[in-house]
CSV table of C-alpha atoms in Angstrom, one decimal:
chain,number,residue,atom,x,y,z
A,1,UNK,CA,73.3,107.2,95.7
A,2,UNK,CA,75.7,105.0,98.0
A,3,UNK,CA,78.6,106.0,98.7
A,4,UNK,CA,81.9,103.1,97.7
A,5,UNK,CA,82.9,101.9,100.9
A,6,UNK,CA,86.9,100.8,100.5
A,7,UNK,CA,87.2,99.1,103.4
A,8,UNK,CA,88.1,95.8,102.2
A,9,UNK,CA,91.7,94.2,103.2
A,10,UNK,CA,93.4,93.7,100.3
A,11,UNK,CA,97.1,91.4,102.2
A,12,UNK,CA,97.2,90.1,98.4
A,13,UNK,CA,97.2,93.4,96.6
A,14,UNK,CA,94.0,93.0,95.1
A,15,UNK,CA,90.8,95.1,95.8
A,16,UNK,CA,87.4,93.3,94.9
A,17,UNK,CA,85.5,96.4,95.4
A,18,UNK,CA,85.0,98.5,92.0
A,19,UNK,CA,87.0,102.3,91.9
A,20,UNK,CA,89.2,101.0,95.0
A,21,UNK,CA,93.1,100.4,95.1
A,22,UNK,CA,95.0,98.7,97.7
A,23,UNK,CA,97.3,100.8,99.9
A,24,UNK,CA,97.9,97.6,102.3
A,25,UNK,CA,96.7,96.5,104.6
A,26,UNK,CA,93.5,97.5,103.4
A,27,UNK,CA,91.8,99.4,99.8
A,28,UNK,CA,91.4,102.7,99.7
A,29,UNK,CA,89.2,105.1,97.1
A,30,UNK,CA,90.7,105.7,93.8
């Protein structure tokens, strides 16, 4: 399986990728 990559920058608060949170600037795993 692949691995979530949260990566992502979320400057708005919102994270696009599914089972990620933002922890500005950028998402991190839930």
């Amino acid at each position: 399986g692949s691995a979530i990559r949260c990566g992502e920058s979320c400057l708005l608060g919102k994270c696009y990728t599914p089972g990620c949170t933002c922890d500005r600037p950028i998402c991190k795993k839930n």
